[in-house]
CSV table of N, CA and C in Angstrom, one decimal:
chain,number,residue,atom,x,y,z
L,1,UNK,N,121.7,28.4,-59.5
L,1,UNK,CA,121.9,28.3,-60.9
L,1,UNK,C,120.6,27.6,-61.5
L,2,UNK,N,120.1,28.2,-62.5
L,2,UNK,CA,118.7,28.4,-63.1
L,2,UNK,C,119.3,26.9,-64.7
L,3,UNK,N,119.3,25.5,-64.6
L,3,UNK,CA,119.5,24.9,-65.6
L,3,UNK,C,118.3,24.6,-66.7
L,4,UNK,N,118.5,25.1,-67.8
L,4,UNK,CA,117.3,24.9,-69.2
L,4,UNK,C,117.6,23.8,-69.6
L,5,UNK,N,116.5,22.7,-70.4
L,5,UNK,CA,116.6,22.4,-71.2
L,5,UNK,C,116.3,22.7,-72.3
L,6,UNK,N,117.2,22.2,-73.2
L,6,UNK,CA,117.1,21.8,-74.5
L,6,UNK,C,115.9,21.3,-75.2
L,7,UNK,N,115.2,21.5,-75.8
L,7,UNK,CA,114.4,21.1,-76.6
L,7,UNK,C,114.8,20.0,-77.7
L,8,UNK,N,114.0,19.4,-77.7
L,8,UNK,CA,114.7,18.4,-78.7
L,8,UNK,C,114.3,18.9,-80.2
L,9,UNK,N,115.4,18.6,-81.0
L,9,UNK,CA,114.8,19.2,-82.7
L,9,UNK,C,113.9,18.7,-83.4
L,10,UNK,N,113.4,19.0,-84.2
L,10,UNK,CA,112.5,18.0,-85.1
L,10,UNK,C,113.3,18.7,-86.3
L,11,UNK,N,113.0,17.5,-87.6
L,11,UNK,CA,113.4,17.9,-88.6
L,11,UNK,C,113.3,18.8,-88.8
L,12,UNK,N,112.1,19.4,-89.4
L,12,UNK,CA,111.9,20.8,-90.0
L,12,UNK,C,112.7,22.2,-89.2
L,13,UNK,N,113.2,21.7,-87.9
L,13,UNK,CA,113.9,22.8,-87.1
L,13,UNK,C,115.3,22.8,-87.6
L,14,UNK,N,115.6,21.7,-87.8
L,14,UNK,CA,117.1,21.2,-87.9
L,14,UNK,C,118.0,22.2,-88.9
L,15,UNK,N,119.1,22.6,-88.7
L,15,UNK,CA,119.7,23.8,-89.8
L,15,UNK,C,120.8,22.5,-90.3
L,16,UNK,N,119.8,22.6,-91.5
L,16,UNK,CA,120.2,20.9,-92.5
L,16,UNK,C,121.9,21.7,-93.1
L,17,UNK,N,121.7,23.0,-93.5
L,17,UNK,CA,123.2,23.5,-94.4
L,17,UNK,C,124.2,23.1,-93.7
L,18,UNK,N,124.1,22.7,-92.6
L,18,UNK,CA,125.5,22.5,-91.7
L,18,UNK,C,125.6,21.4,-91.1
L,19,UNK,N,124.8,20.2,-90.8
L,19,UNK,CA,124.4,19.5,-90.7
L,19,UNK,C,125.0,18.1,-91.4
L,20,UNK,N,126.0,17.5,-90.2
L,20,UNK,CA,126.9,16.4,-91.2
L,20,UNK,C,125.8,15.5,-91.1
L,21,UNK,N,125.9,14.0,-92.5
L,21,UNK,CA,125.1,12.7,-92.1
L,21,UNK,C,124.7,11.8,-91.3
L,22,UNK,N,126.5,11.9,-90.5
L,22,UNK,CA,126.0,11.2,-89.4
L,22,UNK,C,125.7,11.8,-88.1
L,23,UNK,N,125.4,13.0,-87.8
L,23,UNK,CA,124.7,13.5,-87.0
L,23,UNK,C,123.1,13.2,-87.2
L,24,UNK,N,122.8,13.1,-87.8
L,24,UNK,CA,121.5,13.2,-89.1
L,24,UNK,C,120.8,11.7,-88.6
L,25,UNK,N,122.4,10.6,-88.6
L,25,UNK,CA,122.0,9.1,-88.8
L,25,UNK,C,121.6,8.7,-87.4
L,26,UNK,N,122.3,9.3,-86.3
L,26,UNK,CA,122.3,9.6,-85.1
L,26,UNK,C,121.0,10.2,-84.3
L,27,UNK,N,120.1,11.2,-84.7
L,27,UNK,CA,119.2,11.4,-84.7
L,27,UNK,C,117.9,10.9,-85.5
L,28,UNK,N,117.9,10.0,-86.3
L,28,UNK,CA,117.3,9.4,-86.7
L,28,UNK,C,117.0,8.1,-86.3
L,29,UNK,N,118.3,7.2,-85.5
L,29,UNK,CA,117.9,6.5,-84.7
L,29,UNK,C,117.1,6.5,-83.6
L,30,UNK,N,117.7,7.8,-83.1
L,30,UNK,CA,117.1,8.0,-81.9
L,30,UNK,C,115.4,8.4,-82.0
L,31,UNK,N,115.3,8.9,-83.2
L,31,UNK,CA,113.5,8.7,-83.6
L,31,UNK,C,113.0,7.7,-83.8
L,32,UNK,N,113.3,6.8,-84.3
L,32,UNK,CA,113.3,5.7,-84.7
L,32,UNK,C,113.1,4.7,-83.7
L,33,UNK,N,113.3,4.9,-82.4
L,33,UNK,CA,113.8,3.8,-81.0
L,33,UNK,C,112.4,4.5,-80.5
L,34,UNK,N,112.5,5.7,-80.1
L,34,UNK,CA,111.2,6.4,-79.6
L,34,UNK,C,110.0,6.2,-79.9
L,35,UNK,N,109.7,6.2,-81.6
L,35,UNK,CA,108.7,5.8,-82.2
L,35,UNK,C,108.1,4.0,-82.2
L,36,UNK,N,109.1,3.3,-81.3
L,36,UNK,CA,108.7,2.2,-81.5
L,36,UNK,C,109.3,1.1,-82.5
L,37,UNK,N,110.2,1.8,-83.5
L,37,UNK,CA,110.8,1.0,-84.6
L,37,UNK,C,111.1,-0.2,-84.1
L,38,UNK,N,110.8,-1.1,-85.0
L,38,UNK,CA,111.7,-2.8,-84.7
L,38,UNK,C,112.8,-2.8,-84.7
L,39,UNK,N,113.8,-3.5,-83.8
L,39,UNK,CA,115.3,-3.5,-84.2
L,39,UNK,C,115.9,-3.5,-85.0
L,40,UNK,N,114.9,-4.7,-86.2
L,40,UNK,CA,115.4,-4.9,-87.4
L,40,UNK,C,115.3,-4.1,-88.3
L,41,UNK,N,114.2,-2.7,-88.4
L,41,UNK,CA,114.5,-1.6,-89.1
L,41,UNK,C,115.2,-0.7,-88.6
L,42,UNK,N,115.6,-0.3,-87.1
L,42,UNK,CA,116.4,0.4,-86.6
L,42,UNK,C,117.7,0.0,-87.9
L,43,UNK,N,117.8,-1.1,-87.2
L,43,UNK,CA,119.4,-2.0,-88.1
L,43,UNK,C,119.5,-1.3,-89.5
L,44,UNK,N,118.4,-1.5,-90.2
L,44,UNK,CA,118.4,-1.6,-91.9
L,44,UNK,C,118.7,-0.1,-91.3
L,45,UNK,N,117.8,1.1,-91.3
L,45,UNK,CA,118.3,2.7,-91.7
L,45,UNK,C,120.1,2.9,-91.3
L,46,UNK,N,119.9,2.4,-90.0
L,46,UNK,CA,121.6,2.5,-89.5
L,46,UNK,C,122.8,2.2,-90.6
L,47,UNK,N,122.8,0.7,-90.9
L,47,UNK,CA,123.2,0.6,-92.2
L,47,UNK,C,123.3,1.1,-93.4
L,48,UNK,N,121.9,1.6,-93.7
L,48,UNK,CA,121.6,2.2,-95.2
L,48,UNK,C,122.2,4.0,-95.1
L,49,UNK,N,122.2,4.3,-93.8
L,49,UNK,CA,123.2,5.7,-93.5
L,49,UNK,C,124.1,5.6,-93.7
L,50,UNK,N,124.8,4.9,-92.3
L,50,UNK,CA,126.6,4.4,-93.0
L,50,UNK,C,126.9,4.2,-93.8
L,51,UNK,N,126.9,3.5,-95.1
L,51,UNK,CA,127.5,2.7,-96.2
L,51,UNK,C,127.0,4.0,-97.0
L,52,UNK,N,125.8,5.0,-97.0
L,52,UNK,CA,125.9,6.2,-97.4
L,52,UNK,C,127.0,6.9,-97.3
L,53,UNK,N,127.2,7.5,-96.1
L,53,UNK,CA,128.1,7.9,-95.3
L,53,UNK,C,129.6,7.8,-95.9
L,54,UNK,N,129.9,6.4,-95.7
L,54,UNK,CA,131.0,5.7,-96.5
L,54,UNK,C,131.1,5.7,-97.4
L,55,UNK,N,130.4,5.8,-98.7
L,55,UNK,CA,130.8,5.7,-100.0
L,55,UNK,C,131.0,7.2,-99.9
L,56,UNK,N,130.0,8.5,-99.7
L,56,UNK,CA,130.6,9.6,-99.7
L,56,UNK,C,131.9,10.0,-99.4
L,57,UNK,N,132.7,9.5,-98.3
L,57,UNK,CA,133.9,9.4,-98.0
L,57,UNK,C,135.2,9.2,-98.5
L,58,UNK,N,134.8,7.9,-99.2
L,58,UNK,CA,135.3,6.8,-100.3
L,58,UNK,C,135.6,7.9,-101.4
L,59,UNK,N,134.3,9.0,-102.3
L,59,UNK,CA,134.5,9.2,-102.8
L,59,UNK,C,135.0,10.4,-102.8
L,60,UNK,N,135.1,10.9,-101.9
L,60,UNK,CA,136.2,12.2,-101.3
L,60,UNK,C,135.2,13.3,-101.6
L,61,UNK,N,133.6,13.1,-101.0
L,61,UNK,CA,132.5,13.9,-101.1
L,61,UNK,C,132.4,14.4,-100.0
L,62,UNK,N,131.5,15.2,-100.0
L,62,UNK,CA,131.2,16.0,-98.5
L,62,UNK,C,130.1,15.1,-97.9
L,63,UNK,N,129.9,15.3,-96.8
L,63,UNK,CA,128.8,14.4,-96.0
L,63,UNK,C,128.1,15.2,-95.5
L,64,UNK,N,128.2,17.2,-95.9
L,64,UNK,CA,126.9,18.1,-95.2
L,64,UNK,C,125.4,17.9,-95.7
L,65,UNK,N,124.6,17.5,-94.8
L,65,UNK,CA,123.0,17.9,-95.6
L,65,UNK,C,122.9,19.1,-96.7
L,66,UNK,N,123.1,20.1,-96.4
L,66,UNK,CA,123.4,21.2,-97.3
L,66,UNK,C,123.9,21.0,-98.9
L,67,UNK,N,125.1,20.1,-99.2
L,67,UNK,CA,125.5,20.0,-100.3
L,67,UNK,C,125.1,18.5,-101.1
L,68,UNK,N,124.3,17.8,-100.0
L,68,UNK,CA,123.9,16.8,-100.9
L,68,UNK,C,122.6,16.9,-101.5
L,69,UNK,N,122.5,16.3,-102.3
L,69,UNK,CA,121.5,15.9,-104.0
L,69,UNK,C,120.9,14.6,-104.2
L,70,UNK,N,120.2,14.8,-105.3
L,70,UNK,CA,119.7,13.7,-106.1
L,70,UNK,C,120.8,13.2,-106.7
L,71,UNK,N,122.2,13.6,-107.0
L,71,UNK,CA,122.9,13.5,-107.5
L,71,UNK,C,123.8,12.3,-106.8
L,72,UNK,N,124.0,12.6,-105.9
L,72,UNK,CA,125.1,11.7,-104.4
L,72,UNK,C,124.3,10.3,-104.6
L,73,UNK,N,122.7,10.9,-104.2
L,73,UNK,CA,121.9,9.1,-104.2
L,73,UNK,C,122.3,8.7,-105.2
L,74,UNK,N,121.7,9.0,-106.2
L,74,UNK,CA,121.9,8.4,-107.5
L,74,UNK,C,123.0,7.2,-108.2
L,75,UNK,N,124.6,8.3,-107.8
L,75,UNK,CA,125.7,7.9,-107.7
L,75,UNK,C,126.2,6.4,-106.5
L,76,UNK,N,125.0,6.7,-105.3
L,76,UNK,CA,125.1,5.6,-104.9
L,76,UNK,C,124.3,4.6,-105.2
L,77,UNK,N,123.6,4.3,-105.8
L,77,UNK,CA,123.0,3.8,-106.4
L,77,UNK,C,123.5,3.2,-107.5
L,78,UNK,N,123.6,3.6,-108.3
L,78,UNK,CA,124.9,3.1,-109.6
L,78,UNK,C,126.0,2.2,-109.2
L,79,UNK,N,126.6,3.1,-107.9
L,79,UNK,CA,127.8,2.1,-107.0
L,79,UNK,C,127.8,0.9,-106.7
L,80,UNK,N,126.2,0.8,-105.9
L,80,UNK,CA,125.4,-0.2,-105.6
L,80,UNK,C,125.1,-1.6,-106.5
L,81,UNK,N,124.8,-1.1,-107.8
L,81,UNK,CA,124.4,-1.6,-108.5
L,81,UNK,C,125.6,-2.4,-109.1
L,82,UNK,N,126.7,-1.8,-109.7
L,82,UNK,CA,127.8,-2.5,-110.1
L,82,UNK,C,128.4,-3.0,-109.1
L,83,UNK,N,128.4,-2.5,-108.2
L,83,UNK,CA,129.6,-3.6,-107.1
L,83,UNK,C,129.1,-5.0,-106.9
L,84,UNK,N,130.5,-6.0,-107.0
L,84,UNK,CA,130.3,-6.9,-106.8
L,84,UNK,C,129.6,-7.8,-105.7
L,85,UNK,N,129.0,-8.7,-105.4
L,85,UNK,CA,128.4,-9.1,-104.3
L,85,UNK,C,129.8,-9.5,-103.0
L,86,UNK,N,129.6,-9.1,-102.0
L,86,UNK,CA,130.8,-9.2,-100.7
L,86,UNK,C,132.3,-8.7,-101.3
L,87,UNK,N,132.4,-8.1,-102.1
L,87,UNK,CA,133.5,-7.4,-103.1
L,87,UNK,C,134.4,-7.1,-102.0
L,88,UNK,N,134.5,-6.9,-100.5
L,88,UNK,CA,135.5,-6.4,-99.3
L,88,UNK,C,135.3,-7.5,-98.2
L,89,UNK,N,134.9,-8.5,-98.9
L,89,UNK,CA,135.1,-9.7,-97.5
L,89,UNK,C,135.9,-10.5,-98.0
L,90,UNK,N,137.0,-10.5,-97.0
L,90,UNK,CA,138.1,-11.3,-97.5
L,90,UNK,C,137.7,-13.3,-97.1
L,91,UNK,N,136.5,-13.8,-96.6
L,91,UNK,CA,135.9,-14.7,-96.4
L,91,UNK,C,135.3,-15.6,-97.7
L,92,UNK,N,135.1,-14.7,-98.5
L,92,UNK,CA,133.7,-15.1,-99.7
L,92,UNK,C,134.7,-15.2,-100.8
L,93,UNK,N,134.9,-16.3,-100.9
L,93,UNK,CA,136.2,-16.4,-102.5
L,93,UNK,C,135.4,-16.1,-103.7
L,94,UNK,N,133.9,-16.6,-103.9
L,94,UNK,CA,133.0,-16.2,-104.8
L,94,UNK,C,132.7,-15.0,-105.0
L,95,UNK,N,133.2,-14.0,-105.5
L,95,UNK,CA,132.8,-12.4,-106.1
L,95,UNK,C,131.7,-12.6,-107.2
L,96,UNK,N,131.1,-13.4,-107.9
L,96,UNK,CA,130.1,-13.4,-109.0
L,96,UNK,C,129.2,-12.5,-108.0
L,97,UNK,N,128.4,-12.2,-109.2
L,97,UNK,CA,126.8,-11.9,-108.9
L,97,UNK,C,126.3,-10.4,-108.2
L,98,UNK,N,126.0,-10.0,-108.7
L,98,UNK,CA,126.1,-8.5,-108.3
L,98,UNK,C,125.1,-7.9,-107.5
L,99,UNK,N,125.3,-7.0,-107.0
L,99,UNK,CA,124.7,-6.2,-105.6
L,99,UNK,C,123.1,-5.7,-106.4
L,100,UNK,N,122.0,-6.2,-105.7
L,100,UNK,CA,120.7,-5.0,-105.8
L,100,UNK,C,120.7,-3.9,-105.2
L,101,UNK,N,120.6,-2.7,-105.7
L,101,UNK,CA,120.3,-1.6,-105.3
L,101,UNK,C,119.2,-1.8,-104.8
L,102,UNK,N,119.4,-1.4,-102.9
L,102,UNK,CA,118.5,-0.9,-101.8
L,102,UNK,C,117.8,0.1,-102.2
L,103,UNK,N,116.4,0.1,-101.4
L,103,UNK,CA,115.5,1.4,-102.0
L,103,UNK,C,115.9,2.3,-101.5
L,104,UNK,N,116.8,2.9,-102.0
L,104,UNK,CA,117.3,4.4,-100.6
L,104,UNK,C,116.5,5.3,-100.9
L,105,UNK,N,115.6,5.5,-101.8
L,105,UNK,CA,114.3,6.5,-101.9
L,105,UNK,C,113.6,6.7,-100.4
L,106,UNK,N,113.2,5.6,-99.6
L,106,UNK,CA,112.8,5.1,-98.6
L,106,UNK,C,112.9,6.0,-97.7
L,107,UNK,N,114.6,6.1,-97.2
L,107,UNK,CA,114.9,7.3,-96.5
L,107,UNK,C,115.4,8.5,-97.2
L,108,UNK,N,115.7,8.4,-98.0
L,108,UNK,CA,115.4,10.1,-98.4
L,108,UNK,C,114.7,10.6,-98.2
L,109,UNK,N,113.5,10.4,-98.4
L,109,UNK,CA,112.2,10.9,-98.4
L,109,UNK,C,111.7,11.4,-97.6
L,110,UNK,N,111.9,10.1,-96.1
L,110,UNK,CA,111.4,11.0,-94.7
L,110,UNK,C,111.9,11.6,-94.3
């Protein structure tokens, strides 16, 4: 028995229309580890996927590459912006003070 590998994808290979986020966030780590990234940015994209991810969810959006926009960021962004600071930690009795929108331009982009 004759076994192939797989080639690994690169972006530009990737068939984005079908293509959920977190497969996306998943492979992006894994670039990310390879390339050398520091843990601590590993961490930050990881996060800044997920809580993507999850507000999509939240908002009963789709999570395909294909159907997302400028429009999804955006909306997260807005989200971001108004939500309260620890607004789901049941630890933090202080809700004042409001969330900065993260530069998610950042990873869009790459």
């Amino acid at each position: 028995m004759v076994v192939t590998r797989t080639k690994n994808r690169q972006w530009k290979d990737m068939e984005k229309k079908s293509t959920d986020l977190s497969a996306l966030a998943k492979h992006f780590e894994l670039y990310n580890r390879t390339e050398g990234k520091s843990p601590k940015t590993i961490l930050w994209y990881n996060v800044a996927l997920t809580q993507f991810h999850r507000f999509l969810k939240g908002a009963e959006k789709s999570t395909v590459l294909g159907e997302l926009g400028e429009t999804e960021v955006r909306e997260l962004i807005l989200y971001l912006q108004e939500k309260t600071r620890w607004q789901d930690n049941p630890y933090m009795l202080n809700h004042q003070g409001k969330l900065k929108a993260i530069t998610i331009q950042t990873y869009i982009r790459a």
